Amino acid sequence: MMKRILAVLVTLMLAGPVFAQGGPLRITITDGVIEPITFAVPSFEAETPAAQQAAADISRLVVQDLAGTGLFREVPATAFISQVSSFAQPVAFPDWRAINAQALIVGAVTVNGDQLTVKFRLYDVFSGQELGQGLQFAGTVAGWRRMGHKVADAVYSRITGEGGYFDSRVVFVSESGPKDNRQKRLAVMDFDGANVQFLTDSSNIVLAPRFSPNGDRVLYTSFESGFPRINVLNVANVGRQQLQTAPGEMAFSPRFSRDGRQVIYSLSNGGNTDIYRTDLSSGQHVRLTSAPSIETAPSLSPDGTQIVFESDRSGNQQLYIMSANGGEARRISFGQGRYGTPVWSPRGDLVAFTKQNAGRFHIGVMRTDGSEERLLTSSFLDEGPTWSPNGRVIMFSRETQGAGGTSSMYSVDISGRNLKAVPLQGGASDPSWGPLQP
Amino acid sequence: MTLTKKAAVMLLVLATAACTDPDRFGGGAGADGAGANGGLGAGVAGSASDPASPLFFNQTIGDRVLFAVDTSTITPEGQTILDAQAQWLLTNADYRAVIEGHADEQGTREYNLALGQRRANAVREYLVSRGVPVGRLQVTSFGKERPIAICSEESCYAQNRRAVTVLSFSAITS
């Protein structure tokens, strides 16, 4: 008991400055160093006996999601002074202030048959107010992770003022086998590496998948015919259709238009690679670039009016922006080295890219006019950035050096902080981050 | 080569293909064939000393040319090999070929696909300039997806920056 009181006193002294602030529970994500917001998640209440497991699992997942951003720091349950035994019970704010939990998340889970409901409340401990209102999500017991991600997304969103990214999926290439006999399969996972499902077998090389804007379909490059061709795959029923290309042509690097009805991609013929756009229903295609150089890796701006792409027209890979209908392009990358795989951010303000310089690969971001270039990573081989739905995190592939080299996926904040591997069994590459799920 | 002999060669080729990992190139072709058109890989039948055999083409002449970093220029050594390849293809008019371009791992995936295409096309153009009918030659690219040497050093990269002429027996007239 004495020990506990002492701990509280120490905490109170440490917590002093936070008390003094007394402002609303709000974190503004900037590029600077952020002091994480501390939060407590007492295990969610199980409102039905069958909900016990799900309640424990969901509370843990909410903690994992929030702490995983690097913007929040969990106050562990061992420090709790009071417990929350009921969702309806008034919150004893002094007990949470005493352990310096700035945010408190309480929740309850109900399970009826295979149906699961989770509700939660978010409290700003130091102002003693609820932040936003209680919110409830309904789903299935099997889909409990989605419910946990939804709670975490709502909390993230209320505290940061920005959209979340936890209830989202990533399509990627699952890899196995040595470098000279690499087997590749298309797969999808939750953003955190859970719930992996395979979409193709490994009988053909598959590359660089891209989600449609609403996540219902995936575009990817397949070597089924021995030649790179573009497939459109329906995620729900795994049905697929090939984009028609003329004999002798190689088609790859496909991306959906913002309305999901058209495909922007590269076509190679006679040693020359240019960017085209094809309407998926009519099959009509339009050529958007016509240079004798390699034009590939197109990415549309969020408003769909512009395309950022890479070209070696200057002699090596650089980034360019042109109208979505083609025409004159302006170069935006001017630093040392080569720049490829540009991807426009969901907010429209930044372009993520792969940079190759002095024998190293980097993932970086720059403004759309090429200014404020910032390298976020550095390794033997990093490539292929993709944006989280809220534009705060970038996922990419990292291949390790040497004969035993393997590929894994990593994520990093656009500030360059919080670099971490996506936990998966086996190798993985070419992530494409889908939208927040409805 | 008589038709019977060719048929025998083809049977052996099929047998060889069946023994290799069927997943490897999606088509179960030989060591470096993409299998786009049932290419005759390195392990094919026939004698390397028989100038009309695919083995002679693959081994004695050499089925591949190598490239410098990020280029698709045919080197003088490459020209010598391609001159002999062209001569062989003109003599053995029943064969066609898929030229497979490859890149080393030092590059982004999609760029390397385009670069491999550029290399394969440079080989096709060279062979065509030496009289091989363009209709007998197709090009494809594997980018950096199919390295044959797997160290992360120039000694391996040099072998991976290649364009391989993969023969197939031509039942199709072109």
XYZ file of C-alpha atoms in Angstrom:
612
model
C 0.000 0.000 0.000
C 2.782 2.359 0.946
C 4.508 1.526 -2.271
C 1.369 2.297 -4.243
C 0.965 5.717 -2.609
C 4.570 6.516 -3.217
C 4.192 5.567 -6.847
C 1.197 7.845 -7.131
C 3.029 10.726 -5.538
C 5.946 10.320 -7.872
C 3.571 10.122 -10.805
C 1.788 13.250 -9.647
C 5.032 15.139 -9.502
C 6.047 13.930 -12.921
C 2.612 14.701 -14.234
C 2.783 18.280 -13.052
C 3.383 19.965 -16.378
C 0.552 18.052 -17.977
C -1.827 19.271 -15.291
C -0.701 22.777 -15.920
C -1.513 22.517 -19.634
C -5.099 21.525 -18.964
C -5.905 21.937 -22.654
C -8.165 19.723 -24.679
C -7.036 16.208 -25.517
C -5.626 16.849 -28.909
C -2.441 15.943 -30.692
C -1.418 17.823 -33.775
C 0.691 15.612 -35.958
C 3.631 17.579 -37.181
C 6.982 16.625 -38.544
C 8.666 17.516 -35.307
C 9.214 15.253 -32.365
C 5.949 14.401 -30.702
C 5.475 13.577 -27.063
C 3.058 10.633 -27.229
C -0.349 10.982 -25.599
C -0.739 8.557 -22.748
C -3.841 6.412 -22.709
C -5.423 3.671 -20.635
C -7.695 0.905 -21.873
C -9.243 -1.106 -19.053
C -10.291 -4.442 -20.481
C -13.662 -3.965 -22.187
C -16.660 -5.181 -20.289
C -18.213 -8.445 -21.488
C -21.928 -7.763 -21.455
C -22.768 -11.355 -22.266
C -20.880 -14.406 -20.995
C -19.966 -15.364 -24.574
C -18.290 -12.000 -25.067
C -15.464 -12.565 -22.575
C -12.797 -13.595 -25.058
C -13.755 -10.998 -27.666
C -13.832 -8.243 -25.031
C -10.295 -9.078 -23.920
C -9.028 -9.474 -27.498
C -10.608 -6.262 -28.748
C -9.239 -4.173 -25.879
C -5.769 -5.536 -26.555
C -6.067 -4.775 -30.261
C -7.143 -1.192 -29.561
C -4.026 -0.776 -27.413
C -1.834 -2.352 -30.074
C -3.230 -0.146 -32.860
C -2.884 3.087 -30.939
C 0.519 2.353 -29.410
C 1.724 1.104 -32.822
C 1.390 4.581 -34.286
C 4.064 5.981 -32.017
C 1.676 8.865 -31.258
C 0.217 7.208 -28.185
C 1.740 5.459 -25.196
C -0.147 2.918 -23.159
C -0.383 3.203 -19.396
C -0.276 -0.469 -18.450
C -3.066 -2.059 -16.447
C -0.630 -2.798 -13.608
C -0.572 0.936 -12.882
C -4.356 1.300 -12.680
C -5.727 2.517 -9.351
C -9.379 1.983 -10.118
C -10.904 -0.557 -12.446
C -13.812 0.019 -14.760
C -16.211 -2.811 -14.140
C -19.164 -1.349 -15.974
C -19.499 0.720 -19.134
C -22.215 2.813 -17.479
C -20.285 3.505 -14.281
C -19.133 7.129 -13.815
C -15.409 7.554 -14.420
C -13.248 8.277 -11.382
C -11.113 10.850 -13.182
C -8.733 11.527 -10.252
C -7.632 7.871 -10.341
C -6.693 8.196 -14.007
C -5.083 11.584 -13.588
C -3.007 10.124 -10.797
C -1.418 7.645 -13.150
C -1.082 10.282 -15.851
C -3.395 8.704 -18.388
C -4.418 11.589 -20.609
C -6.988 9.524 -22.471
C -9.221 6.788 -21.115
C -11.055 4.391 -23.378
C -13.812 2.274 -21.881
C -15.790 -0.239 -23.848
C -18.211 -3.093 -23.738
C -18.766 -6.079 -25.964
C -21.914 -8.098 -26.559
C -21.999 -11.415 -28.371
C -25.221 -12.975 -29.618
C -24.675 -16.106 -31.689
C -22.132 -15.084 -34.323
C -22.999 -11.395 -33.990
C -20.746 -9.062 -32.073
C -21.341 -5.505 -30.937
C -18.749 -3.244 -29.424
C -19.349 0.192 -27.931
C -16.850 2.566 -26.449
C -16.406 5.972 -24.851
C -13.316 8.144 -25.005
C -12.576 10.428 -22.065
C -10.247 13.372 -21.838
C -9.028 12.585 -18.356
C -7.537 15.925 -17.443
C -10.559 17.971 -18.457
C -12.900 15.337 -17.073
C -14.940 15.390 -20.269
C -16.011 12.800 -22.765
C -14.408 13.409 -26.157
C -17.078 12.864 -28.753
C -19.966 10.600 -27.943
C -20.282 6.921 -27.229
C -20.135 4.948 -30.457
C -21.157 1.411 -31.335
C -20.025 -0.952 -34.103
C -21.674 -4.195 -35.082
C -20.132 -7.112 -36.936
C -19.412 -10.800 -36.587
C -17.490 -12.657 -33.928
C -15.104 -13.914 -36.613
C -14.556 -10.309 -37.680
C -13.699 -9.118 -34.148
C -10.422 -7.592 -35.328
C -12.298 -5.217 -37.601
C -14.391 -4.066 -34.651
C -11.251 -3.413 -32.614
C -9.687 -1.515 -35.519
C -12.840 0.571 -35.858
C -12.718 1.592 -32.205
C -9.027 2.482 -32.558
C -9.730 4.432 -35.764
C -12.444 6.444 -34.005
C -10.137 7.220 -31.067
C -7.246 8.148 -33.367
C -9.525 10.349 -35.387
C -11.007 12.176 -32.374
C -7.611 12.903 -30.867
C -5.684 13.783 -34.027
C -8.513 15.336 -36.010
C -7.483 13.142 -38.948
C -8.876 9.954 -40.434
C -7.548 6.638 -39.148
C -6.097 3.684 -41.045
C -6.491 0.606 -38.848
C -9.575 -0.935 -40.452
C -7.912 -1.275 -43.842
C -6.386 -4.018 -45.935
C -3.210 -4.270 -47.956
C -2.764 -6.312 -51.117
C 0.784 -7.556 -51.618
C 2.974 -10.254 -53.131
C 3.756 -13.149 -50.806
C 7.217 -14.549 -51.523
C 8.972 -17.806 -50.799
C 12.012 -19.645 -52.061
C 15.528 -18.502 -52.945
C 16.278 -15.498 -55.126
C 16.797 -17.568 -58.265
C 13.564 -19.491 -57.826
C 11.306 -17.065 -56.048
C 7.677 -18.101 -55.847
C 5.196 -15.255 -55.819
C 1.539 -15.209 -54.892
C -0.915 -12.407 -54.620
C -2.300 -12.021 -51.108
C -4.271 -9.598 -48.946
C -3.839 -8.909 -45.252
C -5.126 -6.500 -42.627
C -2.844 -3.467 -42.344
C -1.168 -5.090 -39.306
C -0.327 -8.369 -41.055
C -3.273 -10.358 -39.691
C -5.800 -12.357 -41.725
C -3.620 -13.197 -44.723
C -5.580 -14.614 -47.639
C -4.065 -15.775 -50.905
C -5.625 -14.612 -54.141
C -3.499 -16.590 -56.610
C -1.274 -19.662 -56.519
C 2.425 -19.476 -57.284
C 2.287 -20.965 -60.782
C 3.074 -17.610 -62.401
C 5.097 -14.579 -61.453
C 2.793 -11.856 -60.174
C 3.951 -8.304 -59.532
C 2.972 -4.940 -58.142
C -0.737 -5.254 -57.298
C -2.867 -2.145 -56.819
C -6.186 -1.869 -55.014
C -9.135 -0.170 -56.669
C -10.261 3.010 -54.864
C -13.019 1.141 -52.988
C -10.984 -2.017 -52.519
C -13.268 -4.325 -54.519
C -10.718 -5.198 -57.223
C -6.986 -5.569 -57.656
C -4.891 -4.805 -60.717
C -1.623 -6.671 -61.096
C 0.943 -7.847 -63.604
C 1.055 -11.561 -64.362
C 3.378 -13.717 -66.456
C 0.690 -16.331 -67.152
C 1.287 -16.035 -70.887
C 5.075 -15.742 -70.549
C 4.722 -12.053 -71.289
C 3.834 -9.425 -68.699
C 0.105 -8.730 -68.933
C -2.367 -6.910 -66.715
C -5.071 -8.775 -64.834
C -8.074 -7.367 -63.007
C -9.042 -9.520 -60.064
C -12.296 -9.370 -58.137
C -11.359 -9.680 -54.468
C -14.673 -11.203 -53.344
C -14.821 -14.118 -55.790
C -11.198 -14.144 -57.043
C -12.521 -14.052 -60.618
C -10.108 -12.413 -63.014
C -9.980 -10.931 -66.432
C -7.050 -9.899 -68.600
C -6.636 -6.477 -70.083
C -6.460 -6.919 -73.852
C -3.119 -6.106 -75.404
C -1.823 -6.596 -78.912
C 0.630 -9.442 -79.656
C 4.198 -8.389 -79.062
C 3.203 -5.853 -76.434
C 4.092 -6.021 -72.762
C 1.670 -4.391 -70.340
C 2.532 -3.693 -66.709
C 2.533 -1.041 -63.970
C -1.296 -0.738 -63.823
C -3.195 1.631 -61.517
C -6.907 2.381 -61.279
C -8.350 5.769 -62.080
C -10.020 7.492 -59.128
C -13.455 6.294 -60.258
C -12.168 2.741 -60.707
C -13.380 2.591 -64.307
C -10.120 3.111 -66.118
C -6.622 1.735 -65.912
C -3.465 3.816 -66.310
C -0.498 1.594 -67.149
C 2.661 1.074 -69.169
C 2.856 -0.589 -72.538
C 6.178 -1.683 -74.027
C 6.666 -2.306 -77.672
C 9.817 -2.235 -79.736
C 11.974 -1.358 -76.727
C 9.915 1.715 -75.941
C 7.693 2.036 -72.884
C 4.930 4.641 -72.654
C 1.913 5.341 -70.453
C -1.605 4.579 -71.649
C -5.112 4.733 -70.287
C -7.741 2.101 -71.014
C -11.435 2.221 -70.231
C -12.331 -1.086 -68.579
C -15.845 -1.297 -70.015
C -15.247 -0.100 -73.584
C -11.643 -1.311 -73.926
C -10.788 1.970 -75.640
C -7.298 3.155 -74.979
C -5.518 6.473 -75.155
C -1.789 7.018 -75.312
C -0.674 9.589 -72.744
C 3.071 9.844 -73.389
C 5.066 9.419 -76.576
C 8.730 9.641 -75.904
C 11.406 7.161 -76.999
C 12.368 6.716 -73.320
C 10.910 4.604 -70.533
C 7.753 6.139 -69.057
C 6.245 4.072 -66.272
C 4.934 3.931 -62.668
C 2.076 6.428 -63.141
C 0.107 7.699 -60.149
C -2.947 9.945 -60.296
C -3.462 12.980 -58.097
C -6.386 12.601 -55.658
C -8.549 14.893 -57.809
C -7.701 12.800 -60.874
C -6.473 15.737 -62.948
C -2.729 15.028 -62.958
C -0.360 12.087 -63.220
C 3.040 11.819 -61.598
C 5.272 9.246 -63.290
C 8.892 8.295 -63.808
C 10.841 8.687 -67.009
C 14.459 8.287 -68.034
C 14.116 10.868 -70.819
C 16.821 12.983 -69.168
C 19.222 10.030 -69.142
C 18.165 8.425 -65.886
C 15.004 7.862 -63.856
C 13.378 11.094 -62.668
C 9.884 12.163 -61.632
C 7.541 14.177 -63.837
C 4.011 15.513 -63.589
C 1.647 15.862 -66.538
C -2.062 16.354 -67.085
C -4.169 13.209 -66.702
C -4.816 13.506 -70.432
C -1.128 13.532 -71.304
C 0.826 16.313 -72.962
C 3.714 18.366 -71.647
C 5.337 17.107 -68.474
C 7.379 19.031 -65.938
C 10.206 17.446 -64.047
C 9.952 17.671 -60.263
C 12.978 15.678 -59.006
C 16.364 17.348 -59.155
C 18.405 15.835 -56.340
C 21.358 13.467 -56.630
C 20.595 10.000 -57.935
C 17.636 8.296 -59.566
C 13.977 8.622 -58.599
C 11.247 6.086 -59.340
C 7.855 4.670 -58.295
C 6.198 8.002 -57.435
C 2.914 7.730 -55.531
C 0.686 10.719 -54.958
C -0.446 11.113 -51.339
C -4.171 10.861 -50.526
C -4.083 14.479 -49.330
C -2.522 15.599 -52.578
C 0.337 17.546 -51.011
C 3.161 15.012 -51.268
C 4.672 12.467 -53.618
C 6.347 9.393 -52.117
C 9.108 7.808 -54.171
C 12.015 5.373 -54.284
C 15.397 7.021 -54.566
C 18.572 5.271 -55.606
C 21.787 7.039 -54.830
C 25.387 5.996 -54.181
C 24.518 2.320 -53.929
C 21.681 2.808 -51.416
C 17.917 2.857 -51.786
C 15.633 5.233 -49.936
C 11.939 5.834 -49.520
C 11.266 9.541 -49.501
C 8.642 12.209 -49.900
C 8.674 15.584 -51.612
C 6.116 18.265 -52.285
C 4.490 18.120 -55.709
C 6.711 20.951 -56.921
C 9.763 18.908 -55.939
C 10.627 21.008 -52.909
C 11.223 19.819 -49.348
C 12.564 16.418 -50.327
C 12.883 14.222 -47.253
C 14.340 10.723 -47.158
C 12.589 8.491 -44.635
C 14.586 5.274 -44.949
C 17.902 3.954 -46.157
C 18.898 0.383 -46.910
C 20.415 -1.969 -49.427
C 17.112 -2.078 -51.309
C 13.929 -0.252 -50.302
C 11.269 0.325 -52.921
C 7.631 0.723 -53.834
C 5.978 3.060 -51.296
C 2.215 3.010 -50.711
C 0.210 5.449 -48.583
C -2.042 4.708 -45.635
C -5.599 5.937 -46.290
C -4.961 9.036 -44.162
C -1.621 9.869 -45.760
C 0.344 9.595 -42.487
C 2.147 6.292 -42.947
C 4.004 4.708 -45.857
C 4.439 0.973 -46.359
C 7.138 -0.376 -48.689
C 9.301 -3.419 -49.579
C 12.778 -4.017 -48.216
C 15.021 -6.674 -49.745
C 18.114 -7.760 -47.851
C 21.498 -8.174 -49.439
C 23.229 -11.274 -50.689
C 22.459 -14.764 -51.891
C 20.152 -15.404 -48.942
C 18.357 -12.097 -49.363
C 14.655 -11.979 -48.560
C 11.967 -9.373 -48.922
C 9.787 -7.972 -46.131
C 7.336 -5.123 -45.844
C 7.929 -2.195 -43.533
C 6.006 0.881 -42.529
C 7.268 4.304 -41.546
C 5.673 7.643 -40.638
C 6.030 10.430 -43.151
C 8.160 12.111 -40.495
C 10.611 9.199 -40.799
C 9.749 7.927 -37.322
C 8.319 4.605 -36.206
C 9.988 2.381 -38.804
C 8.875 -1.211 -38.276
C 8.426 -4.485 -40.097
C 4.962 -5.786 -40.877
C 4.813 -9.073 -38.946
C 4.227 -11.857 -41.482
C 5.256 -15.441 -42.023
C 7.542 -15.633 -45.046
C 8.612 -13.000 -47.528
C 6.475 -10.165 -48.834
C 6.800 -7.304 -51.293
C 4.906 -4.728 -53.351
C 2.272 -3.575 -50.839
C -0.703 -1.527 -52.002
C -2.710 -0.048 -49.163
C -6.466 -0.094 -49.677
C -9.096 2.307 -48.354
C -10.637 2.390 -44.896
C -13.354 -0.236 -44.929
C -16.962 0.877 -44.612
C 18.029 -32.514 -89.278
C 15.353 -34.864 -90.468
C 11.792 -34.557 -89.334
C 12.077 -37.775 -87.323
C 15.147 -36.502 -85.595
C 13.380 -33.266 -84.802
C 10.423 -35.133 -83.437
C 12.766 -37.156 -81.263
C 14.410 -33.999 -80.027
C 11.026 -32.528 -79.221
C 9.993 -35.597 -77.263
C 13.166 -35.413 -75.242
C 12.590 -31.747 -74.689
C 9.115 -32.440 -73.401
C 10.501 -35.103 -71.094
C 13.123 -32.678 -69.818
C 10.489 -30.040 -69.277
C 8.366 -32.450 -67.330
C 11.241 -33.113 -64.948
C 11.833 -29.494 -64.123
C 9.863 -27.615 -61.544
C 6.601 -26.813 -63.290
C 6.145 -23.709 -61.200
C 9.375 -22.226 -62.141
C 8.485 -20.146 -65.134
C 4.862 -20.921 -65.347
C 5.494 -23.064 -68.370
C 7.936 -25.642 -67.155
C 10.624 -24.836 -69.682
C 14.335 -25.268 -69.240
C 16.934 -23.532 -67.187
C 16.522 -20.065 -68.545
C 13.459 -20.275 -70.704
C 10.378 -18.383 -69.670
C 8.246 -21.019 -71.254
C 6.255 -18.453 -73.164
C 6.270 -20.675 -76.205
C 7.626 -23.892 -74.862
C 11.188 -22.700 -75.195
C 14.030 -25.173 -75.460
C 16.097 -24.637 -72.381
C 19.675 -25.471 -71.557
C 19.161 -29.119 -70.789
C 17.826 -30.024 -74.222
C 18.735 -33.058 -76.203
C 20.995 -33.151 -79.189
C 24.725 -32.833 -79.211
C 26.580 -29.609 -78.686
C 28.799 -30.700 -81.549
C 25.845 -31.030 -83.916
C 25.691 -27.541 -85.424
C 21.981 -27.955 -86.143
C 21.053 -28.785 -82.565
C 19.553 -26.329 -80.084
C 22.280 -27.419 -77.696
C 24.868 -26.149 -80.153
C 22.974 -22.862 -80.243
C 22.679 -22.617 -76.464
C 26.174 -23.697 -75.546
C 28.576 -23.455 -78.445
C 27.283 -20.213 -79.893
C 25.864 -18.921 -76.630
C 22.220 -18.119 -76.075
C 22.789 -14.864 -74.231
C 24.436 -11.486 -74.375
C 25.304 -9.308 -71.388
C 24.877 -5.583 -70.821
C 26.511 -2.808 -68.862
C 24.614 -1.177 -65.980
C 21.378 0.505 -67.080
C 22.144 0.164 -70.794
C 20.785 -1.807 -73.703
C 23.725 -1.330 -76.036
C 25.009 -4.516 -77.661
C 28.688 -4.889 -76.797
C 31.304 -6.055 -79.358
C 31.322 -9.481 -77.642
C 27.556 -9.480 -77.873
C 27.697 -8.697 -81.574
C 29.899 -11.730 -82.210
C 27.435 -13.980 -80.406
C 24.426 -12.462 -82.122
C 26.075 -12.762 -85.566
C 26.415 -16.492 -84.913
C 22.876 -16.701 -83.510
C 21.531 -15.003 -86.642
C 23.469 -17.372 -88.862
C 22.117 -20.359 -86.961
C 18.530 -19.088 -87.118
C 18.858 -18.503 -90.867
C 20.194 -22.029 -91.368
C 17.633 -23.634 -89.081
C 14.538 -21.947 -90.391
C 12.146 -24.183 -88.453
C 13.041 -22.541 -85.194
C 11.792 -19.344 -83.768
C 12.803 -17.594 -80.595
C 11.599 -15.563 -77.687
C 14.194 -13.094 -76.528
C 14.000 -12.594 -72.775
C 15.422 -9.419 -71.305
C 16.623 -9.330 -67.703
C 18.025 -6.784 -65.271
C 20.064 -6.995 -62.098
C 18.454 -6.234 -58.742
C 19.761 -2.678 -58.525
C 16.671 -0.960 -59.778
C 12.983 -0.606 -59.147
C 10.749 -3.435 -60.293
C 8.745 -1.758 -63.001
C 11.635 0.206 -64.436
C 13.596 -3.017 -64.674
C 10.768 -4.648 -66.625
C 10.987 -1.812 -69.136
C 14.782 -2.007 -69.163
C 14.659 -5.752 -69.839
C 12.281 -5.105 -72.706
C 14.689 -2.558 -74.116
C 17.533 -5.100 -73.946
C 15.498 -7.881 -75.529
C 14.408 -5.528 -78.250
C 17.994 -4.452 -78.934
C 18.830 -8.111 -79.535
C 15.842 -8.585 -81.789
C 16.727 -5.529 -83.827
C 20.271 -6.765 -84.185
C 19.164 -10.223 -85.312
C 16.709 -8.687 -87.766
C 19.488 -6.478 -89.120
C 21.359 -9.705 -89.840
C 18.482 -11.065 -91.859
C 16.387 -13.036 -89.364
C 12.704 -12.518 -90.234
C 11.134 -10.333 -87.558
C 8.102 -12.632 -87.365
C 10.230 -15.409 -85.913
C 11.355 -13.324 -82.956
C 9.296 -12.270 -79.978
C 10.504 -10.288 -77.013
C 9.581 -10.353 -73.373
C 11.100 -9.097 -70.156
C 11.442 -10.541 -66.701
C 12.969 -7.416 -65.218
C 14.787 -8.405 -62.036
C 12.472 -11.330 -61.288
C 14.679 -14.149 -62.577
C 18.312 -13.675 -61.634
C 20.620 -16.586 -62.432
C 23.363 -15.472 -60.075
C 22.204 -14.453 -56.637
C 25.043 -12.705 -54.865
C 24.707 -8.954 -54.401
C 27.969 -8.146 -56.143
C 28.967 -7.020 -59.572
C 30.158 -10.541 -60.477
C 26.560 -11.709 -60.173
C 24.916 -8.553 -61.440
C 26.947 -8.785 -64.646
C 25.490 -12.231 -65.369
C 21.958 -11.098 -64.604
C 22.003 -8.116 -66.983
C 21.272 -10.296 -69.974
C 19.105 -11.042 -72.945
C 18.608 -14.732 -73.622
C 17.505 -16.065 -76.995
C 15.213 -18.957 -76.126
C 14.575 -21.271 -79.077
C 11.318 -22.933 -79.792
C 10.519 -25.353 -82.541
C 8.311 -23.591 -85.003
C 5.157 -25.375 -85.942
C 3.641 -21.988 -86.637
C 4.370 -20.323 -89.924
C 5.141 -16.699 -89.710
